[in-house]
Coordinates of C-alpha atoms in Angstrom, one line a residue:
M178 CA -20.1 -67.8 16.2
S179 CA -17.1 -65.5 16.6
G180 CA -18.9 -62.8 14.5
L181 CA -22.0 -63.0 16.6
E182 CA -20.0 -62.7 19.7
A183 CA -18.2 -59.6 18.3
V184 CA -21.6 -57.9 17.5
A185 CA -22.8 -58.8 21.0
G186 CA -19.7 -57.3 22.5
A187 CA -20.1 -54.1 20.5
E188 CA -23.7 -53.7 21.6
S189 CA -22.7 -54.2 25.1
A190 CA -20.0 -51.6 24.8
C191 CA -22.4 -49.1 23.4
E192 CA -24.9 -49.8 26.1
L193 CA -22.2 -49.4 28.7
L194 CA -21.1 -46.0 27.1
L195 CA -24.7 -44.8 27.2
R196 CA -25.2 -45.8 30.7
A197 CA -22.0 -44.1 31.7
A198 CA -23.1 -40.9 29.9
A199 CA -26.4 -41.0 31.7
M200 CA -24.7 -41.1 35.0
V201 CA -23.1 -37.7 34.4
P202 CA -25.1 -34.9 35.9
A203 CA -26.9 -32.5 33.5
E204 CA -25.1 -29.6 35.1
H205 CA -21.8 -30.8 33.8
Y206 CA -23.1 -30.9 30.2
A207 CA -24.4 -27.4 30.6
L208 CA -21.0 -26.3 31.8
A209 CA -19.3 -28.0 28.9
A210 CA -21.7 -26.3 26.5
V211 CA -21.0 -22.9 28.0
A212 CA -17.3 -23.5 27.8
A213 CA -17.6 -24.4 24.1
V214 CA -19.6 -21.3 23.4
A215 CA -17.2 -19.2 25.3
V216 CA -14.2 -20.5 23.4
F217 CA -16.1 -20.0 20.1
L218 CA -17.0 -16.4 21.0
Y219 CA -13.5 -15.7 22.3
R220 CA -12.1 -16.7 18.9
F221 CA -14.9 -15.2 16.9
L222 CA -14.9 -11.8 18.6
E223 CA -11.0 -11.9 18.8
L224 CA -11.1 -11.1 22.5
H225 CA -7.7 -10.5 24.1
V226 CA -8.6 -10.0 27.8
I227 CA -6.7 -13.1 28.8
G228 CA -3.6 -11.9 26.9
D229 CA -3.9 -8.5 28.7
A230 CA -4.2 -10.2 32.0
L231 CA -1.1 -12.4 31.3
R232 CA 0.8 -9.1 30.5
G233 CA -0.3 -7.6 33.8
F234 CA -2.7 -5.3 32.0
R235 CA 0.1 -3.2 30.8
G236 CA -1.2 -3.1 27.2
G237 CA 0.6 -3.5 23.9
R238 CA 3.6 -1.5 22.9
V239 CA 3.2 1.2 20.2
E240 CA 5.5 0.3 17.3
L241 CA 6.9 3.2 15.3
T242 CA 8.1 2.9 11.7
F243 CA 10.1 5.8 10.3
H244 CA 13.2 6.7 8.3
P245 CA 16.4 6.6 10.4
A246 CA 17.3 10.2 9.3
S247 CA 13.8 11.6 9.8
E248 CA 13.8 14.9 11.5
I249 CA 10.0 14.6 12.0
Y250 CA 10.8 11.7 14.3
H251 CA 13.8 13.1 16.1
R252 CA 12.4 16.6 16.6
V253 CA 8.6 15.9 17.0
A254 CA 7.5 12.3 17.5
S255 CA 10.3 11.5 19.9
K256 CA 8.8 14.1 22.3
C257 CA 5.4 12.5 22.2
R258 CA 4.9 10.3 25.3
S259 CA 1.8 8.6 23.8
L260 CA 3.8 7.3 20.9
H261 CA 6.5 5.8 23.1
G262 CA 4.2 4.2 25.6
R263 CA 1.7 1.4 25.6
Y264 CA -2.0 1.2 24.7
L265 CA -4.3 -0.8 27.0
A266 CA -7.9 -1.3 25.8
T267 CA -10.9 -0.9 28.2
P268 CA -11.1 -4.4 29.8
W269 CA -14.8 -4.9 29.0
L270 CA -14.2 -3.8 25.4
A271 CA -11.1 -6.1 24.9
S272 CA -12.1 -6.9 21.3
P273 CA -11.8 -5.0 18.1
H274 CA -15.4 -5.8 17.3
L275 CA -16.7 -4.7 20.6
Q276 CA -14.8 -1.5 20.4
T277 CA -16.0 -0.7 16.9
L278 CA -19.5 -1.6 17.8
F279 CA -19.5 0.5 21.0
L280 CA -18.1 3.5 19.0
G281 CA -20.9 3.2 16.5
I282 CA -23.7 2.8 19.1
S283 CA -22.5 5.3 21.8
G284 CA -18.9 6.4 21.9
R285 CA -19.7 8.7 24.8
P286 CA -18.9 11.9 22.9
P287 CA -18.5 15.3 24.7
S288 CA -21.4 17.7 24.4
F289 CA -21.1 20.9 22.5
T290 CA -22.6 22.7 19.5
Y291 CA -21.0 23.5 16.2
K292 CA -21.4 26.7 14.2
R293 CA -22.2 25.9 10.6
Q294 CA -21.0 27.6 7.4
L295 CA -22.3 26.4 4.0
Y296 CA -19.6 26.6 1.4
T297 CA -20.3 26.5 -2.3
V298 CA -17.6 24.9 -4.5
R299 CA -16.8 25.7 -8.1
D300 CA -19.1 23.1 -9.6
G301 CA -22.1 24.2 -7.6
G302 CA -21.9 21.6 -4.9
T303 CA -22.4 22.5 -1.2
I304 CA -20.2 21.5 1.7
A305 CA -21.1 21.9 5.3
L306 CA -18.2 23.4 7.4
D307 CA -18.9 22.9 11.1
W308 CA -16.7 25.1 13.3
L309 CA -15.7 24.7 16.9
L310 CA -13.6 27.5 18.1
A311 CA -11.5 27.5 21.3
S312 CA -13.5 30.5 22.5
D313 CA -16.8 28.6 22.1
L314 CA -15.8 26.3 25.0
E315 CA -15.4 29.4 27.2
D316 CA -18.9 30.7 26.4
A317 CA -17.5 33.6 24.5
D318 CA -18.6 34.9 21.1
G319 CA -16.4 33.0 18.6
F320 CA -14.9 35.1 15.9
I321 CA -11.8 34.6 13.7
S322 CA -10.2 37.6 12.2
K323 CA -8.2 37.6 9.0
D324 CA -5.0 38.2 10.9
D325 CA -5.6 35.5 13.5
S326 CA -2.6 33.2 13.9
T327 CA -4.4 30.6 16.1
P328 CA -3.7 27.1 14.5
L329 CA -6.7 25.6 12.7
A330 CA -7.3 21.9 12.4
V331 CA -9.3 20.6 9.4
V332 CA -11.0 17.3 10.1
V333 CA -12.2 15.0 7.3
P334 CA -14.6 12.3 8.5
G335 CA -14.9 8.7 7.4
L336 CA -17.4 6.9 5.1
T337 CA -21.0 8.1 5.6
S338 CA -19.8 9.9 8.7
D339 CA -20.2 13.6 9.5
S340 CA -19.4 16.1 12.3
A341 CA -21.9 14.4 14.6
A342 CA -20.0 11.1 14.7
A343 CA -18.7 10.3 18.2
Y344 CA -15.0 10.0 17.3
V345 CA -15.1 13.4 15.4
K346 CA -16.6 15.1 18.4
H347 CA -13.9 13.5 20.6
L348 CA -11.2 14.9 18.4
A349 CA -12.7 18.3 17.9
F350 CA -13.3 18.8 21.6
S351 CA -9.8 17.7 22.5
I352 CA -8.1 20.1 20.1
A353 CA -10.4 23.0 20.8
S354 CA -10.0 22.6 24.6
K355 CA -6.2 23.1 24.1
G356 CA -6.6 26.5 22.4
W357 CA -6.9 25.6 18.7
N358 CA -9.8 26.1 16.3
V359 CA -11.4 23.2 14.5
V360 CA -13.4 22.9 11.4
V361 CA -15.0 19.7 10.2
S362 CA -15.3 19.5 6.4
N363 CA -18.3 17.2 5.8
H364 CA -18.5 15.2 2.6
R365 CA -21.1 16.2 0.0
G366 CA -24.6 15.2 0.9
L367 CA -23.8 14.5 4.5
G368 CA -24.4 16.6 7.6
G369 CA -28.0 17.3 6.6
V370 CA -27.0 19.1 3.4
S371 CA -28.6 18.3 0.1
I372 CA -26.7 17.5 -3.1
T373 CA -26.7 20.7 -5.2
S374 CA -24.8 19.4 -8.2
D375 CA -24.3 16.3 -10.2
C376 CA -21.0 15.6 -8.4
F377 CA -20.6 13.1 -5.5
Y378 CA -17.7 12.3 -3.3
N379 CA -15.9 8.9 -3.2
G380 CA -12.9 7.3 -1.6
G381 CA -10.4 9.2 -3.7
W382 CA -12.2 12.5 -4.3
T383 CA -9.7 15.1 -3.2
E384 CA -11.1 18.2 -5.0
D385 CA -13.3 19.2 -2.1
V386 CA -10.5 19.0 0.4
R387 CA -8.2 20.9 -1.9
E388 CA -10.7 23.7 -2.4
V389 CA -11.6 24.0 1.3
I390 CA -8.0 24.1 2.4
N391 CA -7.1 26.7 -0.3
Y392 CA -10.1 28.8 0.7
L393 CA -9.2 28.7 4.4
H394 CA -5.5 29.5 3.6
H395 CA -6.6 32.5 1.5
K396 CA -9.1 33.8 4.0
Y397 CA -6.7 33.3 7.1
P398 CA -3.2 33.6 5.6
K399 CA -1.5 33.8 9.0
T400 CA -3.2 30.7 10.4
P401 CA -1.2 27.5 10.4
L402 CA -3.4 24.8 8.9
F403 CA -3.3 21.2 10.0
C404 CA -5.4 18.3 8.7
V405 CA -6.7 15.1 10.3
G406 CA -8.3 12.4 8.2
T407 CA -10.2 9.4 9.6
S408 CA -10.9 6.1 7.9
I409 CA -11.8 6.9 4.2
G410 CA -11.2 10.5 5.1
A411 CA -7.6 9.5 5.9
N412 CA -7.3 7.9 2.5
I413 CA -8.5 11.2 0.9
V414 CA -6.1 13.3 3.0
V415 CA -3.0 11.2 2.2
K416 CA -3.9 11.1 -1.5
Y417 CA -4.3 14.9 -1.5
L418 CA -1.0 15.4 0.2
G419 CA 0.7 13.1 -2.3
E420 CA -0.9 14.9 -5.2
E421 CA 0.1 18.3 -4.0
G422 CA 3.6 17.5 -2.8
E423 CA 5.3 20.8 -1.8
N424 CA 2.4 22.9 -3.1
T425 CA 0.0 22.5 -0.2
P426 CA -0.5 25.1 2.6
V427 CA -1.0 22.3 5.1
A428 CA 1.7 22.5 7.9
G429 CA 1.1 19.0 9.2
A430 CA -1.3 16.2 9.1
A431 CA -2.5 12.9 10.8
S432 CA -4.0 9.8 9.2
I433 CA -6.1 7.6 11.4
C434 CA -7.1 4.1 10.5
S435 CA -6.6 4.6 6.7
P436 CA -7.6 1.7 4.4
W437 CA -4.5 2.6 2.3
D438 CA -5.2 0.1 -0.5
L439 CA -8.9 -0.1 -1.4
L440 CA -8.4 -3.2 -3.6
I441 CA -6.8 -5.2 -0.7
G442 CA -9.4 -3.9 1.6
D443 CA -12.2 -5.1 -0.7
R444 CA -10.7 -8.6 -0.7
F445 CA -10.3 -8.6 3.0
I446 CA -13.8 -7.4 3.9
S447 CA -15.3 -10.3 2.0
R448 CA -13.0 -13.0 3.3
K449 CA -14.5 -14.1 6.7
L450 CA -17.9 -14.2 8.1
V451 CA -17.4 -11.4 10.6
Q452 CA -15.9 -9.1 7.9
R453 CA -18.9 -9.9 5.6
I454 CA -21.2 -8.6 8.4
Y455 CA -19.3 -5.3 8.4
D456 CA -19.6 -5.2 4.6
K457 CA -23.3 -5.6 4.7
A458 CA -23.6 -3.0 7.5
L459 CA -21.6 -0.5 5.5
A460 CA -23.6 -1.2 2.4
I461 CA -26.8 -0.4 4.3
G462 CA -25.3 2.9 5.4
L463 CA -24.4 3.7 1.8
K464 CA -27.9 2.9 0.6
D465 CA -29.3 5.1 3.3
Y466 CA -27.1 7.9 2.0
A467 CA -28.3 7.2 -1.6
K468 CA -31.9 7.3 -0.5
L469 CA -31.4 10.8 0.8
H470 CA -30.4 12.0 -2.6
Q471 CA -32.5 9.6 -4.7
P472 CA -33.7 12.3 -7.2
V473 CA -30.1 13.0 -8.3
L474 CA -28.7 9.4 -8.1
A475 CA -31.7 7.9 -9.9
R476 CA -30.9 10.2 -12.8
L477 CA -27.1 9.6 -12.9
A478 CA -26.7 6.0 -11.7
N479 CA -28.3 2.6 -11.8
W480 CA -30.9 3.1 -9.1
E481 CA -32.3 -0.4 -9.2
G482 CA -28.9 -1.9 -8.8
I483 CA -28.2 0.5 -5.8
K484 CA -31.4 -0.7 -4.0
K485 CA -30.3 -4.3 -4.4
S486 CA -26.7 -3.8 -3.4
R487 CA -25.7 -6.0 -0.5
S488 CA -22.0 -5.1 -0.3
I489 CA -19.8 -2.1 -0.7
R490 CA -18.4 -3.5 -4.0
E491 CA -21.9 -3.8 -5.5
F492 CA -22.8 -0.3 -4.4
D493 CA -19.6 1.0 -6.0
H494 CA -20.4 -0.9 -9.2
H495 CA -23.9 0.5 -9.6
A496 CA -23.3 4.0 -8.2
T497 CA -19.6 5.2 -7.8
C498 CA -18.3 3.7 -11.1
V499 CA -21.4 4.9 -13.1
V500 CA -21.3 8.5 -11.7
A501 CA -17.5 8.8 -11.7
R502 CA -17.1 7.0 -15.0
Y503 CA -14.6 4.3 -13.9
E504 CA -14.2 1.4 -16.2
T505 CA -14.5 -1.2 -13.4
V506 CA -14.7 -1.3 -9.6
D507 CA -11.1 -2.6 -9.4
T508 CA -10.0 0.4 -11.6
Y509 CA -11.7 2.7 -9.1
Y510 CA -10.0 1.0 -6.2
R511 CA -6.5 1.1 -7.8
R512 CA -6.7 4.8 -8.8
C513 CA -8.0 6.0 -5.5
S514 CA -5.8 4.1 -3.1
S515 CA -3.6 6.5 -1.1
A516 CA -0.7 3.9 -0.8
S517 CA 0.3 4.9 -4.3
F518 CA 0.8 8.5 -3.2
V519 CA 2.7 8.0 0.0
G520 CA 6.1 8.5 -1.6
N521 CA 5.3 12.1 -2.7
V522 CA 4.0 13.3 0.7
S523 CA 6.1 16.4 1.7
V524 CA 4.2 17.3 4.8
P525 CA 4.9 16.0 8.3
L526 CA 2.5 13.1 8.7
L527 CA 1.6 10.8 11.6
C528 CA -0.2 7.6 10.5
I529 CA -2.0 5.5 13.2
N530 CA -3.4 2.0 12.5
A531 CA -4.5 -0.8 14.7
L532 CA -3.3 -4.3 13.7
D533 CA -6.6 -5.8 14.7
D534 CA -8.7 -3.3 12.7
P535 CA -11.7 -5.3 11.5
L536 CA -12.2 -3.0 8.4
C537 CA -8.8 -1.9 7.4
T538 CA -6.4 -4.9 7.3
R539 CA -2.7 -4.7 8.2
E540 CA -2.0 -6.3 4.8
A541 CA -2.7 -2.9 3.1
I542 CA -0.3 -0.8 5.3
P543 CA 2.6 0.5 3.1
W544 CA 5.3 -0.3 5.6
D545 CA 8.3 0.2 3.2
E546 CA 6.9 3.4 1.6
C547 CA 6.4 4.9 5.1
R548 CA 9.9 3.9 6.1
A549 CA 11.4 5.4 3.0
N550 CA 9.7 8.8 3.4
K551 CA 11.4 11.1 5.9
N552 CA 8.2 13.1 6.5
I553 CA 6.1 10.1 7.7
V554 CA 6.0 8.4 11.1
L555 CA 3.8 5.3 11.2
A556 CA 2.4 4.2 14.6
T557 CA 0.8 0.8 15.0
T558 CA -0.8 -0.8 18.0
P559 CA -1.7 -4.5 18.5
N560 CA -5.3 -3.6 19.5
G561 CA -7.7 -0.7 19.0
G562 CA -10.4 -1.7 16.5
H563 CA -11.5 0.8 13.9
L564 CA -11.3 4.4 15.1
A565 CA -12.0 3.2 18.6
F566 CA -8.9 2.8 20.9
F567 CA -11.0 3.2 24.1
Q568 CA -9.1 3.8 27.3
G569 CA -10.0 3.6 31.0
L570 CA -12.5 1.6 32.9
T571 CA -15.3 3.9 31.7
A572 CA -14.2 4.1 28.1
G573 CA -14.3 7.9 28.2
R574 CA -11.2 8.6 26.1
L575 CA -9.9 7.6 22.7
W576 CA -6.1 6.9 22.7
W577 CA -5.6 8.0 19.1
V578 CA -7.2 11.4 19.8
G579 CA -4.6 12.2 22.4
A580 CA -1.7 10.8 20.3
A581 CA -2.7 12.8 17.2
S582 CA -3.2 16.0 19.2
E583 CA 0.1 15.6 21.0
F584 CA 1.9 15.1 17.7
L585 CA 0.3 18.2 16.0
F586 CA 1.0 20.4 19.0
A587 CA 4.6 19.2 19.2
L588 CA 4.9 19.9 15.5
H589 CA 3.6 23.4 15.9
D590 CA 6.1 24.1 18.6
S591 CA 9.0 22.8 16.4
S592 CA 10.7 24.1 13.3
C593 CA 9.6 21.2 11.2
M594 CA 6.2 22.6 10.1
H595 CA 5.8 22.5 6.3
R596 CA 5.7 25.8 4.6
Q597 CA 4.3 26.3 1.1
K598 CA 6.6 27.3 -1.7
A599 CA 6.2 30.7 -3.3
N600 CA 5.2 29.2 -6.7
D601 CA 2.1 27.5 -5.4
H602 CA -1.4 26.9 -6.6
V603 CA -0.6 24.8 -9.6
L604 CA -3.8 24.1 -11.5
H605 CA -5.2 20.5 -11.2
S606 CA -6.8 20.4 -14.6
S607 CA -9.6 18.1 -15.5
L608 CA -8.7 14.8 -17.2
E609 CA -10.9 13.5 -19.9
S610 CA -12.2 10.0 -19.6
S611 CA -11.0 7.4 -22.1
I612 CA -14.5 6.0 -22.2
D613 CA -16.9 8.9 -22.7
K614 CA -16.2 12.1 -24.8
S615 CA -19.6 13.5 -24.2
P616 CA -19.7 17.3 -24.3
Y617 CA -22.3 17.5 -21.5
V618 CA -20.0 16.3 -18.7
N619 CA -16.6 17.3 -17.3
F620 CA -14.4 14.6 -15.9
M621 CA -12.4 15.7 -12.9
E622 CA -9.0 14.4 -11.9
D623 CA -10.3 11.8 -9.4
G624 CA -12.9 10.4 -11.7
M625 CA -15.9 12.4 -10.6
V626 CA -18.2 13.8 -13.1
A627 CA -19.9 17.2 -13.2
P628 CA -22.2 18.9 -15.7
V629 CA -20.7 21.6 -17.9
T630 CA -22.9 24.7 -17.6
K631 CA -22.4 28.4 -17.3
D632 CA -22.5 28.1 -13.6
G633 CA -20.4 24.9 -13.5
P634 CA -16.7 24.3 -13.0
G635 CA -15.7 26.9 -15.5
N636 CA -17.4 29.7 -13.7
D637 CA -14.7 31.6 -11.8
D638 CA -17.0 34.3 -10.6
G639 CA -18.7 32.2 -8.0
S640 CA -17.9 32.8 -4.3
P641 CA -18.7 30.7 -1.3
S642 CA -22.0 31.4 0.3
N643 CA -22.0 32.0 4.1
H644 CA -25.0 31.6 6.3
E645 CA -26.0 32.7 9.7
I646 CA -26.7 29.8 12.1
D647 CA -28.3 30.4 15.5
G648 CA -27.9 34.1 15.0
V649 CA -24.1 33.9 14.6
Q650 CA -22.6 35.3 11.4
L651 CA -19.5 33.2 10.8
S652 CA -17.9 35.3 8.0
N653 CA -18.7 37.8 5.3
R654 CA -19.1 37.1 1.7
V655 CA -15.7 36.3 0.2
G656 CA -15.4 38.2 -3.1
G657 CA -11.7 37.5 -3.6
R658 CA -11.9 33.7 -3.2
Q659 CA -8.8 31.9 -4.4
Q660 CA -9.3 30.2 -7.7
L661 CA -7.3 27.1 -8.8
E662 CA -5.8 28.7 -11.9
V663 CA -2.3 29.0 -13.4
S664 CA -0.7 32.2 -12.4
G665 CA -1.3 35.0 -14.9
E666 CA -3.9 33.1 -16.9
K667 CA -6.5 35.8 -16.4
D668 CA -4.2 38.7 -16.0
D669 CA -3.6 38.9 -19.7
E670 CA -7.3 39.6 -20.3
H671 CA -7.1 42.7 -18.2
A672 CA -3.5 43.7 -18.8
S673 CA -4.3 46.8 -20.9
G674 CA -6.7 48.1 -18.2
S675 CA -10.2 49.4 -18.7
G676 CA -12.3 52.1 -17.1
N677 CA -15.2 54.4 -17.8
G678 CA -13.0 57.2 -19.0
S679 CA -10.3 55.3 -20.8
T680 CA -9.5 56.1 -24.4
A681 CA -10.0 53.7 -27.3
V682 CA -7.2 51.2 -28.0
P683 CA -5.6 51.5 -31.4
A684 CA -6.5 48.8 -34.0
N685 CA -3.0 47.4 -34.2
R686 CA -2.8 47.0 -30.4
Q687 CA -6.2 45.3 -30.4
G688 CA -4.9 43.0 -33.0
D689 CA -1.8 42.3 -31.0
G690 CA -3.9 41.7 -27.9
T691 CA -6.2 39.3 -29.8
N692 CA -3.2 37.4 -31.1
S693 CA -1.6 37.2 -27.7
N694 CA -4.8 36.0 -26.2
K695 CA -5.1 33.3 -28.8
L696 CA -1.5 32.3 -28.3
H697 CA -2.0 32.2 -24.6
E698 CA -5.1 30.0 -25.0
I699 CA -3.0 27.6 -27.0
I700 CA 0.0 27.6 -24.6
A701 CA -1.9 27.5 -21.3
P702 CA -3.2 23.9 -21.7
V703 CA 0.3 22.8 -22.7
K704 CA 1.8 24.5 -19.6
R705 CA -0.8 22.9 -17.4
S706 CA -0.2 19.5 -18.9
I707 CA 3.6 19.8 -18.5
N708 CA 3.2 20.9 -14.8
Q709 CA 0.9 18.1 -14.1
L710 CA 3.1 15.5 -15.8
A711 CA 6.2 16.8 -13.9
R712 CA 4.3 16.7 -10.6
Y713 CA 3.0 13.1 -11.0
Q714 CA 6.3 11.7 -12.4
G715 CA 8.4 13.5 -9.8
R716 CA 10.8 14.8 -12.5
S717 CA 11.8 18.2 -13.6
I718 CA 10.5 19.8 -16.7
W719 CA 14.0 19.9 -18.2
L720 CA 14.5 16.2 -17.7
L721 CA 11.1 15.5 -19.4
A722 CA 12.1 17.8 -22.3
Y723 CA 15.4 16.0 -22.6
V724 CA 13.7 12.6 -22.7
A725 CA 11.2 13.9 -25.3
F726 CA 14.0 15.3 -27.4
V727 CA 16.1 12.1 -27.3
T728 CA 13.1 9.8 -28.1
S729 CA 11.9 12.0 -31.0
W730 CA 15.4 12.7 -32.4
P731 CA 15.3 10.0 -35.2
L732 CA 12.2 11.5 -36.6
L733 CA 13.3 15.1 -36.2
G734 CA 16.7 14.3 -37.7
S735 CA 15.2 12.7 -40.8
L736 CA 12.9 15.6 -41.4
A737 CA 15.8 18.1 -41.0
F738 CA 18.0 16.1 -43.4
I739 CA 15.3 16.0 -46.1
T740 CA 14.5 19.8 -45.6
F741 CA 18.1 20.9 -45.8
R742 CA 18.9 18.6 -48.7
K743 CA 16.2 20.2 -50.8
K744 CA 17.5 23.7 -50.0
F745 CA 21.1 22.8 -51.0
R746 CA 20.0 21.1 -54.2
N747 CA 18.1 24.2 -55.5
P748 CA 21.2 26.6 -55.4
L749 CA 23.4 23.9 -57.1
R750 CA 20.9 23.5 -59.9
A751 CA 20.7 27.2 -60.4
K752 CA 24.4 27.5 -60.7

């Protein structure tokens, strides 16, 4: 009987609970559902409007990381009000995802028109250089003379972005309105330009930036050059600065929302649901980029795999690694991560990252490396999203644009600008792949591949092509374009001089010249290899020679002992 009574009591309790629930008005359930959805969205979208309100809408403090003895901080960054203040996001965009989404959809960029120059690189590829001169904003005929000393900012966009991106236009307009000239170096195949060689860009491809900067420095030798990289363009810029060290003509630079470590970024972007949404969206953008150049990519890469790619990693597996001849995707990510090159940066560099960046995680930021380098100032904000940092009620300004511009202008007015050494332009020779020794391709330093033809990388007679856009001739044909060669490598071929009325060279001199040319052909690759090894290891040539001598001494000593013992035995036997 007691069991039956317990069941009856339980049933009555359930009935009572249902009756009580039925007495609650439906409006209360609706409010509870709305509250639950609001809490979910607040957490899912990482909103921080309540936190901003609790702080009195003062925003988060900008945290700076730098070496205690850094002159770049004490003489430049310390004078920048933006870097010593706070950043408050637009209240109705108080989320990294809302900021990033709004930047991609609208961004409210300023209205202006670029002037385009098509530049042909050594391997036959074409890069679109979009110019915005300070005089263009004043409705004047823009023209840069060779002796012009107006500072020039080179902008490198992000992944699948070009000069038409909202954040690029914000930056270009801000710098040009303050009296500087701006040129946007679009990636290959972007900006409405076709792929004209078998070479594509990737996250670590620095050859295009190197050649464009050297070309601009050669054409405008009195113009201070500054460089700003955004997103994957920031990774490329920092990697380039680390590779060049002191041998770059760049006077100062800024890195905005760099991924730093591509391997960590790959793990991060596939970790949570919201990050996987970004991953798929970026993969769609990469596939659209591939479709624009399908005739070339279908011949070089796995086109069926590209069409089925649903993430950045899958695209890199079927496209980037195949074209660039990387063994694995992780190998590509490790070799192309700029965090490994931070220690060798010798140019004043401002790095800006948002800690809530939905694409570039804070876990990849090289805090210790930036703190150890006296040339780097790292600025981090609690909020900002990816390349967004919207300010004001109307979201009409990007905070990082003002901060980067202020830093570069303060650097230009200081004595801390980097100046290139006299013995510059060390050749970055091609490195052969350990996988494929095919004679039909040439493997570049960053893993990219280009065909070896008469008009390919070895053709030093090519010059950049310049085109007239909208009736404006940007520049004349540059016949004396700077080539990336070891100094004196070609001078020996013309050292004797030749002309229409010159006399014949004696046979013995011709023989000496031939021998010297052969000797130079043998020595030149060795000199390039030693210079490259010294640059990457950060050691002097004499130290490397000392190490080589010490490590090879047992073998050399044994050979010398055997040789001299035989020479001494022969005279003794003769006696």
